[in-house]
Short mmCIF file of C-alpha atoms and ligand atoms in Angstrom, two decimals:
data_model
loop_
_atom_site.label_atom_id
_atom_site.label_comp_id
_atom_site.label_asym_id
_atom_site.label_seq_id
_atom_site.Cartn_x
_atom_site.Cartn_y
_atom_site.Cartn_z
CA MET A 34 0.00 0.15 0.16
CA GLN A 35 2.48 2.84 1.12
CA SER A 36 5.93 2.48 2.26
CA ILE A 37 5.42 3.72 5.99
CA SER A 38 5.03 1.25 8.60
CA TYR A 39 1.68 0.22 10.52
CA GLN A 40 2.73 2.09 13.65
CA GLU A 41 3.90 5.15 11.46
CA TRP A 42 0.35 5.33 9.86
CA ILE A 43 -1.14 5.03 13.39
CA ASP A 44 0.96 8.11 14.39
CA ASN A 45 0.41 10.10 11.43
CA ILE A 46 -3.50 10.19 11.53
CA ILE A 47 -4.21 12.80 13.92
CA LYS A 48 -3.10 16.21 12.61
CA PRO A 49 -2.70 18.44 16.01
CA ASP A 50 -3.45 21.69 14.16
CA GLN A 51 -6.79 20.64 12.59
CA VAL A 52 -8.07 20.41 16.16
CA ALA A 53 -6.20 23.37 17.78
CA LYS A 54 -7.93 25.94 15.90
CA TYR A 55 -11.29 24.96 17.16
CA LEU A 56 -10.36 24.90 20.81
CA ASN A 57 -10.98 27.98 23.26
CA GLN A 58 -7.81 27.99 25.61
CA GLY A 59 -7.62 24.28 25.29
CA GLN A 60 -11.41 23.55 26.12
CA ASP A 61 -13.85 22.00 23.73
CA PHE A 62 -17.69 23.21 23.38
CA ILE A 63 -18.83 20.46 25.44
CA ASN A 64 -18.81 22.40 28.83
CA GLU A 65 -19.69 20.06 31.43
CA GLU A 66 -20.27 22.50 33.95
CA LEU A 67 -22.82 24.02 31.87
CA ILE A 68 -24.58 20.74 31.10
CA ASN A 69 -24.89 19.55 34.88
CA GLU A 70 -25.88 23.06 35.88
CA ALA A 71 -28.64 23.32 33.27
CA LEU A 72 -29.90 19.82 34.43
CA LEU A 73 -29.69 20.86 38.10
CA THR A 74 -31.54 24.16 37.71
CA ASN A 75 -34.05 22.91 35.61
CA ARG A 76 -35.30 20.30 37.84
CA ASN A 77 -38.91 19.92 38.81
CA PRO A 78 -40.23 22.04 35.77
CA ALA A 79 -43.57 23.42 36.17
CA LYS A 80 -46.28 22.53 33.59
CA THR A 81 -46.66 26.08 32.29
CA ARG A 82 -43.10 26.60 31.53
CA LEU A 83 -43.07 23.06 29.84
CA ARG A 84 -46.03 23.64 27.72
CA GLU A 85 -44.41 27.07 26.48
CA ILE A 86 -41.15 25.28 25.60
CA ILE A 87 -43.46 22.58 23.51
CA ALA A 88 -45.02 25.22 22.06
CA LYS A 89 -41.88 26.80 20.92
CA ALA A 90 -41.02 23.53 19.45
CA LEU A 91 -43.72 23.06 17.59
CA GLU A 92 -42.83 26.43 15.93
CA LEU A 93 -39.85 24.63 14.73
CA GLN A 94 -37.53 26.68 16.62
CA ARG A 95 -34.26 25.07 17.89
CA LEU A 96 -34.36 24.90 21.71
CA GLU A 97 -31.75 26.34 24.05
CA PRO A 98 -29.82 24.12 26.41
CA ASP A 99 -31.82 25.21 29.39
CA GLU A 100 -35.08 24.22 27.72
CA THR A 101 -33.78 20.93 26.57
CA ALA A 102 -32.64 20.35 30.16
CA ALA A 103 -36.25 21.27 31.33
CA LEU A 104 -38.09 18.63 29.01
CA LEU A 105 -35.27 16.19 29.81
CA ASN A 106 -36.49 16.79 33.81
CA CYS A 107 -40.15 16.32 33.24
CA GLN A 108 -41.89 14.03 35.39
CA ASP A 109 -45.20 14.58 34.15
CA GLU A 110 -46.74 11.65 32.16
CA GLU A 111 -49.43 13.82 31.01
CA ILE A 112 -46.80 16.41 29.78
CA TRP A 113 -44.64 13.47 28.09
CA GLN A 114 -47.85 12.29 26.08
CA GLU A 115 -48.06 15.98 24.67
CA MET A 116 -44.54 15.58 23.74
CA TYR A 117 -44.92 12.57 22.05
CA GLN A 118 -47.81 13.99 19.73
CA VAL A 119 -45.71 17.02 19.20
CA GLY A 120 -42.80 15.03 18.18
CA TYR A 121 -45.10 13.38 15.28
CA GLN A 122 -46.44 16.94 14.50
CA ILE A 123 -43.02 18.46 14.05
CA LYS A 124 -41.72 15.37 11.89
CA GLU A 125 -44.85 15.52 9.79
CA LYS A 126 -44.40 19.40 9.26
CA VAL A 127 -40.82 19.19 8.43
CA TYR A 128 -40.44 15.85 6.73
CA GLY A 129 -44.12 14.85 5.72
CA ARG A 130 -45.48 11.36 6.51
CA ARG A 131 -42.48 9.71 4.75
CA ILE A 132 -39.82 7.62 5.92
CA VAL A 133 -36.21 7.31 4.32
CA THR A 134 -35.01 3.78 4.01
CA PHE A 135 -31.17 2.53 3.72
CA ALA A 136 -29.22 -0.55 4.51
CA PRO A 137 -25.78 -0.51 6.09
CA LEU A 138 -22.81 -2.47 4.24
CA TYR A 139 -20.16 -3.42 6.48
CA VAL A 140 -17.09 -3.34 4.42
CA SER A 141 -14.09 -4.03 6.80
CA ASN A 142 -13.84 -5.22 10.51
CA HIS A 143 -10.05 -4.83 10.60
CA CYS A 144 -9.84 -2.24 13.59
CA VAL A 145 -6.52 -0.67 15.71
CA ASN A 146 -8.78 0.57 18.52
CA SER A 147 -10.00 -0.87 21.71
CA CYS A 148 -13.33 0.25 22.32
CA VAL A 149 -14.51 -1.77 25.14
CA TYR A 150 -18.28 -1.94 23.82
CA CYS A 151 -17.51 -3.14 20.36
CA GLY A 152 -17.28 -6.73 18.80
CA PHE A 153 -14.30 -5.34 16.41
CA ARG A 154 -12.05 -4.12 18.93
CA SER A 155 -8.31 -5.11 18.19
CA GLU A 156 -8.21 -7.56 21.16
CA ASN A 157 -11.11 -9.49 20.37
CA GLY A 158 -9.79 -12.93 19.21
CA GLU A 159 -13.25 -14.39 18.59
CA THR A 160 -14.23 -12.02 15.71
CA ILE A 161 -13.30 -13.08 12.31
CA ARG A 162 -11.93 -10.40 10.65
CA HIS A 163 -12.45 -9.82 6.87
CA GLN A 164 -12.04 -6.76 4.32
CA LEU A 165 -14.16 -6.98 1.17
CA SER A 166 -12.27 -6.83 -2.06
CA MET A 167 -13.81 -4.92 -4.85
CA GLU A 168 -15.50 -7.91 -6.55
CA GLU A 169 -17.02 -8.73 -2.99
CA VAL A 170 -18.38 -4.83 -2.60
CA GLU A 171 -20.19 -5.33 -5.95
CA ALA A 172 -21.72 -8.60 -5.02
CA GLU A 173 -22.77 -7.36 -1.64
CA VAL A 174 -24.34 -3.85 -3.42
CA ALA A 175 -25.86 -6.09 -6.29
CA ALA A 176 -27.73 -8.36 -3.31
CA LEU A 177 -29.12 -4.95 -1.80
CA VAL A 178 -30.01 -3.44 -5.28
CA GLN A 179 -32.10 -6.23 -5.97
CA GLN A 180 -33.69 -6.11 -2.50
CA GLY A 181 -34.91 -2.57 -3.78
CA HIS A 182 -32.40 -0.44 -1.69
CA LYS A 183 -31.34 3.18 -3.40
CA ARG A 184 -29.39 4.30 -0.25
CA LEU A 185 -26.54 2.84 1.63
CA ILE A 186 -24.28 3.54 4.89
CA MET A 187 -20.83 1.88 4.35
CA VAL A 188 -19.39 0.90 7.66
CA TYR A 189 -15.32 0.51 8.18
CA GLY A 190 -13.12 -0.25 11.11
CA GLU A 191 -10.14 2.03 11.42
CA HIS A 192 -6.99 0.32 9.66
CA PRO A 193 -4.19 1.11 7.31
CA ALA A 194 -5.82 -1.45 5.16
CA SER A 195 -8.96 0.40 4.88
CA ASP A 196 -7.69 4.04 4.68
CA VAL A 197 -9.08 6.68 2.96
CA HIS A 198 -8.18 5.43 -0.70
CA TYR A 199 -9.54 2.21 -0.07
CA ILE A 200 -12.70 3.64 1.38
CA ALA A 201 -12.76 5.79 -1.88
CA GLU A 202 -12.61 3.01 -4.20
CA THR A 203 -15.32 1.05 -2.46
CA LEU A 204 -17.66 4.07 -2.80
CA VAL A 205 -17.10 4.42 -6.37
CA ARG A 206 -17.43 0.67 -7.09
CA ALA A 207 -20.78 0.91 -5.29
CA TYR A 208 -22.14 3.64 -7.37
CA ASN A 209 -21.06 1.92 -10.42
CA THR A 210 -23.02 -1.33 -9.72
CA LYS A 211 -26.12 -1.70 -11.84
CA VAL A 212 -28.54 -4.54 -11.64
CA GLY A 213 -31.48 -4.00 -14.01
CA ASN A 214 -33.27 -0.98 -13.25
CA GLY A 215 -31.54 -0.80 -10.04
CA GLU A 216 -28.67 0.97 -8.64
CA ILE A 217 -27.46 2.50 -5.44
CA ARG A 218 -27.99 6.35 -6.01
CA ARG A 219 -26.53 7.53 -2.41
CA VAL A 220 -23.98 6.15 -0.49
CA ASN A 221 -23.43 7.43 2.92
CA ILE A 222 -20.32 6.49 4.96
CA ASN A 223 -19.75 5.85 8.74
CA ALA A 224 -15.86 5.49 9.24
CA ALA A 225 -13.21 6.81 11.71
CA PRO A 226 -12.56 10.57 11.83
CA MET A 227 -10.30 11.97 9.23
CA SER A 228 -8.00 14.81 8.15
CA VAL A 229 -9.60 17.55 6.17
CA GLU A 230 -7.47 16.36 3.08
CA ASP A 231 -8.87 12.97 3.36
CA LEU A 232 -12.15 13.96 3.67
CA GLU A 233 -11.87 16.24 0.40
CA ILE A 234 -11.10 12.77 -1.36
CA LEU A 235 -14.40 11.42 -0.37
CA ARG A 236 -16.11 14.70 -1.35
CA GLU A 237 -14.69 14.14 -4.92
CA VAL A 238 -15.92 10.72 -5.24
CA GLY A 239 -19.42 11.59 -3.99
CA ILE A 240 -20.21 10.53 -0.60
CA GLY A 241 -23.27 11.55 0.64
CA THR A 242 -23.67 11.85 4.55
CA PHE A 243 -20.20 11.39 6.66
CA GLN A 244 -21.18 10.08 10.15
CA VAL A 245 -19.00 10.09 13.14
CA PHE A 246 -20.67 9.46 16.62
CA GLN A 247 -18.81 10.74 19.42
CA GLU A 248 -20.05 7.59 21.39
CA THR A 249 -20.09 9.55 24.82
CA TYR A 250 -19.67 13.32 25.20
CA HIS A 251 -18.83 12.80 28.71
CA HIS A 252 -14.70 13.50 28.71
CA LYS A 253 -13.90 10.81 31.47
CA SER A 254 -16.20 8.22 30.58
CA TYR A 255 -15.02 8.56 27.05
CA GLN A 256 -11.15 8.10 28.09
CA ARG A 257 -12.26 5.11 29.89
CA LEU A 258 -14.19 3.25 27.32
CA HIS A 259 -11.35 4.18 24.66
CA PRO A 260 -8.36 3.50 26.80
CA LYS A 261 -5.85 3.50 23.62
CA GLY A 262 -5.32 3.51 19.78
CA ILE A 263 -6.24 6.70 17.66
CA LYS A 264 -9.87 6.88 19.15
CA ALA A 265 -8.59 7.86 22.56
CA ASN A 266 -8.25 11.13 21.32
CA TYR A 267 -11.67 13.02 22.41
CA HIS A 268 -10.75 16.15 20.45
CA TRP A 269 -9.86 14.26 17.07
CA ARG A 270 -13.40 12.68 17.27
CA LEU A 271 -15.17 15.51 18.12
CA TYR A 272 -14.26 18.04 15.74
CA SER A 273 -14.43 15.33 12.95
CA LEU A 274 -17.69 16.87 11.62
CA HIS A 275 -16.14 20.40 11.69
CA ARG A 276 -13.38 19.22 9.29
CA ALA A 277 -15.64 17.47 7.27
CA MET A 278 -17.84 20.70 6.68
CA GLU A 279 -14.15 22.63 5.99
CA ALA A 280 -13.68 19.77 3.22
CA GLY A 281 -16.94 20.62 1.61
CA VAL A 282 -18.69 17.65 3.07
CA ASP A 283 -21.79 19.65 4.09
CA ASP A 284 -24.02 16.75 5.06
CA VAL A 285 -22.97 15.50 8.38
CA GLY A 286 -24.29 12.91 11.07
CA ILE A 287 -23.64 12.85 14.71
CA GLY A 288 -24.81 10.45 17.39
CA ALA A 289 -24.24 9.17 20.82
CA LEU A 290 -24.09 5.55 21.63
CA PHE A 291 -26.72 5.32 24.30
CA GLY A 292 -25.62 3.39 27.42
CA LEU A 293 -22.42 4.48 27.99
CA TYR A 294 -23.11 7.24 30.24
CA ASP A 295 -26.20 9.08 31.66
CA TRP A 296 -28.69 9.60 28.61
CA GLN A 297 -29.98 12.86 29.67
CA PHE A 298 -26.08 14.16 29.64
CA GLU A 299 -25.65 12.90 26.18
CA VAL A 300 -28.92 14.53 24.62
CA MET A 301 -27.41 17.98 25.95
CA GLY A 302 -23.81 16.80 24.34
CA LEU A 303 -26.10 16.22 20.81
CA LEU A 304 -27.55 19.62 21.34
CA LEU A 305 -24.45 21.54 22.15
CA HIS A 306 -22.73 19.63 19.12
CA THR A 307 -25.46 20.95 16.92
CA ILE A 308 -25.29 24.50 18.34
CA ASP A 309 -21.54 24.55 17.70
CA LEU A 310 -21.93 23.16 14.24
CA GLU A 311 -24.49 25.75 13.50
CA GLN A 312 -22.41 28.62 14.98
CA LYS A 313 -19.20 27.76 12.99
CA PHE A 314 -20.95 26.95 9.69
CA GLY A 315 -23.53 29.82 8.84
CA GLY A 316 -26.60 28.25 10.62
CA VAL A 317 -26.25 24.63 9.15
CA GLY A 318 -26.27 21.93 12.06
CA PRO A 319 -26.21 18.24 11.43
CA HIS A 320 -27.89 16.61 8.63
CA THR A 321 -28.90 13.68 11.09
CA ILE A 322 -28.87 12.45 14.51
CA SER A 323 -28.42 8.72 15.32
CA VAL A 324 -29.37 7.26 18.27
CA PRO A 325 -27.85 3.80 18.43
CA ARG A 326 -28.31 1.80 21.98
CA ILE A 327 -25.43 -0.53 23.01
CA GLU A 328 -26.30 -4.08 21.84
CA PRO A 329 -24.82 -7.36 22.64
CA ALA A 330 -21.48 -8.39 21.20
CA VAL A 331 -19.52 -11.34 20.89
CA ASN A 332 -17.02 -11.78 23.69
CA THR A 333 -17.83 -8.34 24.82
CA PRO A 334 -19.48 -8.39 28.39
CA PHE A 335 -19.30 -4.64 28.93
CA THR A 336 -22.58 -4.49 26.54
CA GLN A 337 -24.28 -6.18 29.05
CA LYS A 338 -23.13 -4.92 32.39
CA SER A 339 -22.76 -1.05 31.81
CA ARG A 340 -24.42 0.71 34.63
CA TYR A 341 -25.94 3.16 32.13
CA LEU A 342 -28.04 0.76 30.07
CA VAL A 343 -31.02 2.69 28.67
CA ASP A 344 -34.40 1.06 29.16
CA ASP A 345 -37.27 1.00 26.45
CA ASP A 346 -39.24 3.79 28.12
CA SER A 347 -36.36 6.21 28.74
CA PHE A 348 -35.24 5.62 25.11
CA LYS A 349 -38.49 6.85 23.63
CA LYS A 350 -38.32 10.02 25.77
CA LEU A 351 -34.75 10.48 25.02
CA VAL A 352 -35.58 10.50 20.95
CA THR A 353 -38.71 12.72 21.67
CA VAL A 354 -36.43 15.41 23.47
CA ILE A 355 -33.95 15.46 20.54
CA ARG A 356 -37.08 15.64 18.13
CA LEU A 357 -38.38 18.75 19.97
CA SER A 358 -34.81 20.36 20.38
CA VAL A 359 -33.65 20.13 16.87
CA PRO A 360 -36.74 20.10 14.48
CA TYR A 361 -34.62 20.23 11.36
CA THR A 362 -32.53 17.41 11.79
CA GLY A 363 -33.19 13.97 10.81
CA ILE A 364 -33.44 10.97 13.46
CA ILE A 365 -31.95 7.58 12.65
CA LEU A 366 -33.41 4.59 14.26
CA THR A 367 -31.52 1.53 13.45
CA ALA A 368 -32.09 -1.99 13.34
CA ARG A 369 -30.17 -2.41 16.75
CA GLU A 370 -33.66 -2.03 17.93
CA ARG A 371 -36.34 -4.78 18.19
CA ALA A 372 -39.44 -4.23 15.81
CA GLU A 373 -41.94 -3.43 18.20
CA VAL A 374 -39.43 -0.73 19.71
CA ARG A 375 -38.85 0.96 16.34
CA ASN A 376 -42.78 0.87 15.67
CA GLU A 377 -43.38 2.60 19.11
CA VAL A 378 -40.29 5.01 18.72
CA ILE A 379 -40.68 5.98 14.94
CA LYS A 380 -44.29 7.85 15.87
CA VAL A 381 -42.33 10.45 18.14
CA GLY A 382 -40.45 11.77 14.91
CA CYS A 383 -37.83 9.75 13.58
CA THR A 384 -37.02 10.09 9.73
CA GLN A 385 -34.81 7.17 8.93
CA LEU A 386 -34.83 3.58 9.31
CA ASP A 387 -32.67 0.88 7.81
CA ALA A 388 -34.37 -2.37 6.87
CA GLY A 389 -33.33 -5.76 5.56
CA SER A 390 -30.14 -5.24 7.24
CA ASN A 391 -27.05 -7.76 7.71
CA ILE A 392 -24.17 -6.58 9.59
CA GLY A 393 -21.85 -9.17 8.90
CA ILE A 394 -19.02 -8.62 6.49
CA GLY A 395 -20.14 -10.29 3.37
CA GLY A 396 -23.67 -11.11 4.72
CA TYR A 397 -25.94 -10.08 1.90
CA ALA A 398 -24.38 -11.83 -1.05
CA HIS A 399 -23.89 -15.09 0.92
CA ASP A 400 -27.19 -14.82 2.75
CA ARG A 401 -25.56 -15.67 6.01
CA LEU A 402 -25.99 -14.73 9.66
CA ASP A 403 -22.52 -14.91 11.41
CA TYR A 404 -22.44 -13.39 15.13
CA ASN A 405 -18.66 -13.75 14.57
CA ARG A 406 -18.44 -11.33 11.80
CA GLN A 407 -20.71 -8.71 13.02
CA GLN A 408 -20.03 -5.84 15.66
CA PHE A 409 -22.90 -6.29 17.51
CA ILE A 410 -26.51 -8.57 17.20
CA LEU A 411 -29.48 -6.92 15.58
CA GLY A 412 -32.69 -6.65 17.14
CA ASP A 413 -34.92 -6.08 13.98
CA ASN A 414 -34.64 -8.59 11.23
CA ARG A 415 -37.53 -7.77 8.99
CA SER A 416 -36.85 -7.95 5.37
CA LEU A 417 -37.26 -4.46 3.50
CA ASP A 418 -40.41 -5.74 2.07
CA GLU A 419 -41.89 -6.55 5.47
CA MET A 420 -40.67 -3.37 6.79
CA ILE A 421 -42.17 -1.30 3.92
CA ARG A 422 -45.67 -3.35 4.68
CA ASP A 423 -45.46 -2.40 8.23
CA LEU A 424 -44.99 1.05 7.77
CA THR A 425 -47.60 1.45 5.10
CA LYS A 426 -50.05 0.18 7.80
CA MET A 427 -48.77 2.94 10.12
CA GLY A 428 -49.58 5.24 7.31
CA PHE A 429 -45.70 6.13 6.20
CA ILE A 430 -44.87 6.11 2.78
CA THR A 431 -41.27 4.67 2.27
CA SER A 432 -39.02 7.07 0.35
CA PHE A 433 -36.04 6.02 -1.76
CA CYS A 434 -35.39 9.60 -2.84
CA THR A 435 -32.01 10.87 -3.19
CA ALA A 436 -33.07 13.71 -5.21
CA ASP A 437 -31.73 16.71 -2.70
CA TYR A 438 -28.07 15.31 -3.15
CA ARG A 439 -28.12 14.79 -6.85
CA CYS A 440 -29.50 18.19 -7.16
CA GLY A 441 -27.07 19.90 -4.97
CA ARG A 442 -29.84 20.41 -2.38
CA THR A 443 -27.42 19.75 0.48
CA GLY A 444 -25.78 21.51 3.49
CA GLU A 445 -27.04 25.33 3.87
CA CYS A 446 -29.40 24.56 0.99
CA PHE A 447 -31.06 21.74 2.21
CA MET A 448 -31.28 23.61 5.53
CA ASN A 449 -32.90 26.66 3.90
CA ILE A 450 -35.37 24.54 1.83
CA THR A 451 -36.35 22.59 4.67
CA LYS A 452 -36.73 25.42 7.15
CA GLN A 453 -39.14 27.17 4.61
CA GLY A 454 -41.30 24.25 4.51
CA LYS A 455 -41.06 23.63 0.89
CA ILE A 456 -39.82 20.10 1.28
CA HIS A 457 -43.57 19.42 0.95
CA ASN A 458 -43.11 20.27 -2.80
CA LEU A 459 -40.35 18.21 -3.40
CA CYS A 460 -39.83 15.61 -0.59
CA MET A 461 -43.24 14.13 -0.81
CA PRO A 462 -43.38 14.04 -4.32
CA ASN A 463 -40.28 12.33 -4.78
CA ALA A 464 -41.25 9.72 -1.89
CA ILE A 465 -44.40 8.96 -3.99
CA LEU A 466 -42.28 8.74 -7.19
CA THR A 467 -39.57 6.51 -5.66
CA PHE A 468 -41.90 4.41 -3.90
CA LYS A 469 -43.98 3.51 -6.88
CA GLU A 470 -40.76 2.28 -8.61
CA TYR A 471 -40.07 0.20 -5.88
CA LEU A 472 -43.70 -1.21 -5.71
CA LEU A 473 -43.40 -2.22 -9.48
CA ASP A 474 -39.71 -3.49 -9.50
CA TYR A 475 -39.32 -5.15 -6.28
CA ALA A 476 -42.40 -5.48 -3.83
CA SER A 477 -44.34 -8.57 -3.01
CA PRO A 478 -47.83 -9.16 -3.88
CA GLU A 479 -48.85 -8.50 -0.39
CA THR A 480 -47.13 -5.43 -0.20
CA LYS A 481 -48.08 -4.08 -3.52
CA ALA A 482 -51.96 -4.43 -2.26
CA GLU A 483 -51.26 -2.90 1.05
CA ALA A 484 -49.49 0.02 -0.43
CA SER A 485 -50.86 1.14 -3.80
CA TYR A 486 -53.53 2.99 -1.92
CA LEU A 487 -50.89 5.22 -0.09
CA ILE A 488 -49.84 6.40 -3.25
CA ASN A 489 -53.18 7.85 -4.30
CA LYS A 490 -53.80 8.96 -0.68
CA GLU A 491 -50.68 11.03 -0.55
CA LEU A 492 -50.92 12.35 -4.08
CA MET A 493 -54.27 14.03 -3.40
CA ALA A 494 -52.75 15.32 0.01
CA LEU A 495 -50.12 17.34 -2.01
CA PRO A 496 -51.07 20.88 -1.23
CA ASN A 497 -50.13 22.45 -4.68
CA GLU A 498 -52.23 21.38 -7.78
CA GLN A 499 -49.44 22.05 -10.18
CA VAL A 500 -47.26 19.53 -8.52
CA ARG A 501 -49.94 17.38 -8.24
CA GLU A 502 -50.49 17.24 -11.85
CA LYS A 503 -47.01 16.88 -12.66
CA VAL A 504 -46.42 14.28 -10.16
CA SER A 505 -49.42 12.35 -11.57
CA GLY A 506 -47.91 12.75 -15.11
CA MET A 507 -44.53 11.18 -13.71
CA LEU A 508 -46.52 8.20 -12.04
CA GLU A 509 -47.97 7.44 -15.53
CA ARG A 510 -44.31 7.37 -16.97
CA ILE A 511 -42.91 5.30 -14.55
CA GLU A 512 -45.67 2.71 -14.98
CA ALA A 513 -44.79 2.89 -18.78
CA GLY A 514 -41.23 1.85 -17.87
CA GLU A 515 -39.40 5.21 -17.14
CA ARG A 516 -37.39 5.05 -14.20
CA ASP A 517 -35.64 7.78 -11.62
CA LEU A 518 -38.02 10.72 -12.21
CA PHE A 519 -37.76 13.19 -9.42
CA LEU A 520 -38.53 17.08 -8.82
N1 SAM B 612 -14.79 2.07 13.41
C1 SAM B 612 -15.48 3.72 13.00
C2 SAM B 612 -15.88 4.26 14.45
O1 SAM B 612 -15.85 3.91 15.25
O2 SAM B 612 -16.22 5.62 14.26
C3 SAM B 612 -16.82 3.14 12.37
C4 SAM B 612 -18.12 3.16 12.88
S1 SAM B 612 -18.43 1.58 13.93
C5 SAM B 612 -17.95 0.15 12.74
C6 SAM B 612 -19.86 2.16 14.13
C7 SAM B 612 -20.72 2.42 15.43
O3 SAM B 612 -21.14 1.24 15.82
C8 SAM B 612 -19.70 3.04 16.39
O4 SAM B 612 -19.64 4.31 15.98
C9 SAM B 612 -20.51 2.82 17.39
O5 SAM B 612 -21.46 3.82 18.10
C10 SAM B 612 -21.56 1.71 17.16
N2 SAM B 612 -21.43 0.55 18.06
C11 SAM B 612 -20.19 -0.12 18.37
N3 SAM B 612 -20.25 -1.31 19.13
C12 SAM B 612 -21.60 -1.05 19.53
C13 SAM B 612 -22.46 -2.23 20.05
N4 SAM B 612 -22.10 -3.08 20.89
N5 SAM B 612 -23.76 -1.95 20.09
C14 SAM B 612 -24.45 -0.87 19.36
N6 SAM B 612 -23.68 -0.18 18.65
C15 SAM B 612 -22.33 -0.06 18.44
FE1 SF4 B 613 -13.02 -0.08 15.98
FE2 SF4 B 613 -15.18 1.41 15.60
FE3 SF4 B 613 -15.29 -0.90 16.72
FE4 SF4 B 613 -14.08 1.21 17.85
S1 SF4 B 613 -16.34 1.29 17.33
S2 SF4 B 613 -13.67 -0.93 17.99
S3 SF4 B 613 -13.17 2.24 16.29
S4 SF4 B 613 -14.82 -0.62 14.59
#
């Protein structure tokens, strides 16, 4: 690959000057005193205050730390019920009754790091390691295209063999894989933090969203859970998405791994992260927030014994508070969660779900479920078709739309469109069009029967008559065999 040694590669990853410029007298924006103070002073919030904050959220205004802290401290079940409903309403106002669907594609599980909760950590001798060749990438992508997928999140361990050049090559290969009418139209990436220069390489080859989860925002816990390796550097990770924005990758995804530390603290951390990105990048915050919860992993006892594991009720609450706090950010709810949890939590305002997921390396092409190749164990094993049928029953249309990215509607531009509410004239029509394609090309007869009525219902619900007519004409063209039509 390159002439430098393994250790040199590790030593050269972190570029201190790309972090120092963001620090304020050595301090980052996760001000723990401020978080703890906000959580403490906003204890036992009055009903009237909570209702004022909920009303502000419903007007689609981003909340301030004290307001989010008050919601997190709510002890009143009646108010929680109101928050669940408002979460749904916010989602409907900003995103419509649509859910964006994608599949995770695990590409390499070699890793130099030692995250105590992860099955891929370097010390875990029970994990079978593999890195996909380009032919294997193509086979995996082809299997996903044949299910009907249009969006991927490609996932990598951190290792010299899967450096940025390898990642870029796999991304190009994924975009170039065509099967019949099908192809992947957007590839997002979840990988280790990179330098600005490396992120520019990924921008050049068409990365969608770049995701990096901070895991825990709590400094001391972070240090304990990432005892060595590149990932031990909290600041390199914390500013990874600032660097992505600098590199022109303007859709970024943040997240916290719930179960590592107090969930209320982590929600405050996500909010402060959002605010800092907004402040530094002209009002553009993260495109998505992910809310993974720790799942069991092979030979990884920490996943069951952490004292901060989050129960289902608290999980629903934390997702709701995030929804109310940052109305313009998508929320990703992964198949880590059991189907019944997903069906419940989706109603409080999630926007993206993976489906038909297999997180074993090489799992799609070989149709194999092998725990020793997985980072953790999934809770929801529904196929894409089953998931779509269930979403249909709940009144959600599944969107495979990737038009925003392909028309350059990302970052600031995407935020402005979203904030002006125009998304209903673009995203709902495109959801209808891509859903129609899915039903024609991939759906089972049962799903087709369940879902066809939704297309008509949502078409009739489009508020703008001209848009409605245009979409109606495009649906006829799709019936006649055209594909990839969007506004
Ligand atoms: N290796 C890169 C990194 O750590 O940033 C890429 C992503 S890692 C393969 C994907 C994410 O999985 C991690 O950021 C972490 O939040 C999550 N994860 C790790 N172990 C997990 C577990 N046991 N249960 C649930 N999620 C886990
Ligand atoms: Fe490696 Fe990422 Fe797993 Fe940590 S979470 S061990 S960095 S794959």
